[in-house]
CSV table of C-alpha atoms in Angstrom, one decimal:
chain,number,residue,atom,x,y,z
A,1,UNK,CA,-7.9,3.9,-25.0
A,2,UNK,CA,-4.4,5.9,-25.2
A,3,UNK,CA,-1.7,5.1,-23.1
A,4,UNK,CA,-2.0,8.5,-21.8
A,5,UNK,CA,-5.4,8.0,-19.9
A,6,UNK,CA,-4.3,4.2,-18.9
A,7,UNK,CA,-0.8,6.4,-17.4
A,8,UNK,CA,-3.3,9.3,-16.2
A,9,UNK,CA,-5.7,6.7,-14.7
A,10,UNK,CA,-3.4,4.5,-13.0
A,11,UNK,CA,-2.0,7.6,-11.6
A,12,UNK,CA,-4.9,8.7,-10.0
A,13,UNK,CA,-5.5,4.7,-8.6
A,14,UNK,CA,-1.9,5.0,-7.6
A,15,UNK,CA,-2.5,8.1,-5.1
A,16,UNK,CA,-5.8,6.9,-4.0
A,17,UNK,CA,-5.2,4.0,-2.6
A,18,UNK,CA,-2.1,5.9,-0.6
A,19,UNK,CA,-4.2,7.9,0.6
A,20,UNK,CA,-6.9,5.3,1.5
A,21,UNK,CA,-4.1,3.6,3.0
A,22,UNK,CA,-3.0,6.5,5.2
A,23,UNK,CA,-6.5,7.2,6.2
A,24,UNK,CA,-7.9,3.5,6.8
A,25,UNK,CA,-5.0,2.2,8.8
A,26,UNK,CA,-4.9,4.1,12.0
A,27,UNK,CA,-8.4,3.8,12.5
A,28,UNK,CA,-8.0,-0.2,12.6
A,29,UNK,CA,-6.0,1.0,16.3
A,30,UNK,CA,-9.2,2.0,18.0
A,31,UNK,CA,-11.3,-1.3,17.1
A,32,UNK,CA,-11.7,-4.5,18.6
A,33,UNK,CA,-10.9,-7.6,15.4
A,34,UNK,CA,-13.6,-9.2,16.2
A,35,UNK,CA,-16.0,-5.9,15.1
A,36,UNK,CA,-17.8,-5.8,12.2
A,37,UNK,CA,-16.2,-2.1,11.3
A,38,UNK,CA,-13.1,-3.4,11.7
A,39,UNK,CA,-13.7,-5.6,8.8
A,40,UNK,CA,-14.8,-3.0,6.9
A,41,UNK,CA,-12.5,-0.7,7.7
A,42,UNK,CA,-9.9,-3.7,6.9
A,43,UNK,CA,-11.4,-4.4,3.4
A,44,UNK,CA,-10.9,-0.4,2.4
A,45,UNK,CA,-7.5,-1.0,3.7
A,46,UNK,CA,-7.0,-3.6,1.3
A,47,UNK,CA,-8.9,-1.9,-1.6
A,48,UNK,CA,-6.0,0.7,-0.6
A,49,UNK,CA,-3.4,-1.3,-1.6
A,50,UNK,CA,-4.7,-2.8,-4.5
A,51,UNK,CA,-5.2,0.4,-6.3
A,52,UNK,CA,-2.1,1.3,-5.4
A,53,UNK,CA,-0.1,-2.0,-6.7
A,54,UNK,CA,-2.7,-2.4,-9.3
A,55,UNK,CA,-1.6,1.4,-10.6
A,56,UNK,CA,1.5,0.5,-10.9
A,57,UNK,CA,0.8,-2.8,-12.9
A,58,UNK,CA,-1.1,-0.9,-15.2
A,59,UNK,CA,1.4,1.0,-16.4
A,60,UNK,CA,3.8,-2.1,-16.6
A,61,UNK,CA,1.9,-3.7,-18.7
A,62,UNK,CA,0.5,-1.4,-21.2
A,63,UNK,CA,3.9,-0.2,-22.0
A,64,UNK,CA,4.9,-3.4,-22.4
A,65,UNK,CA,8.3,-2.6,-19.5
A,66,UNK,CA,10.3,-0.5,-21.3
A,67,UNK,CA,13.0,0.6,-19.1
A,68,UNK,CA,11.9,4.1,-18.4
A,69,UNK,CA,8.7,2.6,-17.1
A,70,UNK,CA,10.4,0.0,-15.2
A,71,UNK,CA,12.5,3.0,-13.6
A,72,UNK,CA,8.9,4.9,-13.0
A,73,UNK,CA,7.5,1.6,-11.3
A,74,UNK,CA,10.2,1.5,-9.1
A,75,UNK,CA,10.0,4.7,-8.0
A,76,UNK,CA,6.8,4.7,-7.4
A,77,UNK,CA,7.4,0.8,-5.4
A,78,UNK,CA,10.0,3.2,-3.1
A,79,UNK,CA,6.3,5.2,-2.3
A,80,UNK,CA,4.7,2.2,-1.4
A,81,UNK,CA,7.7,1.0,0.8
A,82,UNK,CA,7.8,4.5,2.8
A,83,UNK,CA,4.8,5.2,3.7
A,84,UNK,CA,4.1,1.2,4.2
A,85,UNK,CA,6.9,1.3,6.4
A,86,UNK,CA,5.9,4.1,8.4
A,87,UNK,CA,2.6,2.9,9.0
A,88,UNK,CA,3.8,-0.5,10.1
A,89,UNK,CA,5.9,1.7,12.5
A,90,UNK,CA,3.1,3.8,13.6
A,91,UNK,CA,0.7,0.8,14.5
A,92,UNK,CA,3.4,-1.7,16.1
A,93,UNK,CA,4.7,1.3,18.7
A,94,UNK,CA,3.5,0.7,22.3
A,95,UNK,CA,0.3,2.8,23.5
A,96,UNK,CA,-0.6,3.6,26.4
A,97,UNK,CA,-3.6,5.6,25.7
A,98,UNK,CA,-7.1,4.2,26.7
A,99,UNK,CA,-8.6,2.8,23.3
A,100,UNK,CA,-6.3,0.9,21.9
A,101,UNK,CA,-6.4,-2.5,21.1
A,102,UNK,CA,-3.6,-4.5,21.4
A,103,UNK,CA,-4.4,-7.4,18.9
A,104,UNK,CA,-5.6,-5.0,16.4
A,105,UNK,CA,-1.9,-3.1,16.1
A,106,UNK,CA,-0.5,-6.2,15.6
A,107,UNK,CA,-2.8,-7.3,12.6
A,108,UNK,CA,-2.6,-3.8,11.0
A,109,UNK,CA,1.2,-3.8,12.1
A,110,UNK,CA,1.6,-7.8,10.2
A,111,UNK,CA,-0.4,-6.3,7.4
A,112,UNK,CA,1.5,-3.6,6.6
A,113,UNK,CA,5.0,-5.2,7.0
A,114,UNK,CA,3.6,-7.7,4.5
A,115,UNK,CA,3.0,-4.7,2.2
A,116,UNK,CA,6.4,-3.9,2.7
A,117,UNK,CA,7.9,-7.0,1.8
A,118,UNK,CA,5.7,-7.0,-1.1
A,119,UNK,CA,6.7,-3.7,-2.2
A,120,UNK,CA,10.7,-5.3,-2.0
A,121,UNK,CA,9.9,-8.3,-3.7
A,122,UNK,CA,8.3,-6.7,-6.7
A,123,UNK,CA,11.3,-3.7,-6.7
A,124,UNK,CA,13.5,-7.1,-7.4
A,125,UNK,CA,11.0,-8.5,-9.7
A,126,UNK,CA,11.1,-5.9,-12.2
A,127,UNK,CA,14.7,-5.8,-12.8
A,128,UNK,CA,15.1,-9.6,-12.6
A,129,UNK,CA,12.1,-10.8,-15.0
């Protein structure tokens, strides 16, 4: 294939797992952990983000990181951070609406400031390695 469609496809993974992302997570807030659609809904969480960290290691690697990429990657990493960040904000806030569960903020809350950190750690990674 040409690097165009692996860039063009990676793209596209890149903005749908985002958008998985920012879909999936708020309805983890109105489950229970221990349901059975909270796992599912968990697992297209996950899928979320590894499309998203998996379109930016596509592009990483088929150009072999040249520096414009590495830029590209790391702009797209500051993506991943903000809207990580704000959805680690959204679900750790106090609620006091009927419907929420506690415990289940908190593990989509942990979850997503783990994304986070990931998201720093590889912004370091790129420029290091």
């Amino acid at each position: 294939m040409s690097n165009v469609l692996w860039v063009l496809f990676s793209i596209v993974a890149y903005v749908a797992g985002l958008y998985i992302m920012l879909k999936t997570t708020p309805m983890l807030l109105a489950r229970s952990y221990d349901e059975g659609l909270f796992m599912a809904i968990a697992a297209a969480d996950i899928l979320g983000a590894i499309l998203s960290f998996g379109g930016i290691v596509i592009m990483y690697a088929v150009f072999d990181a040249n520096i414009v990429i590495k830029i590209v990657d790391f702009l797209l990493l500051i993506g991943v951070l903000l809207i990580t960040a704000r959805l680690a904000m959204f679900s750790l806030r106090p609620r006091y609406v009927a419907g929420t569960n506690k415990i289940s903020q908190i593990v989509a809350g942990i979850y997503c400031i783990c994304l986070v950190v990931s998201s720093i750690y590889y912004m370091v990674q790129i420029f290091i390695a």
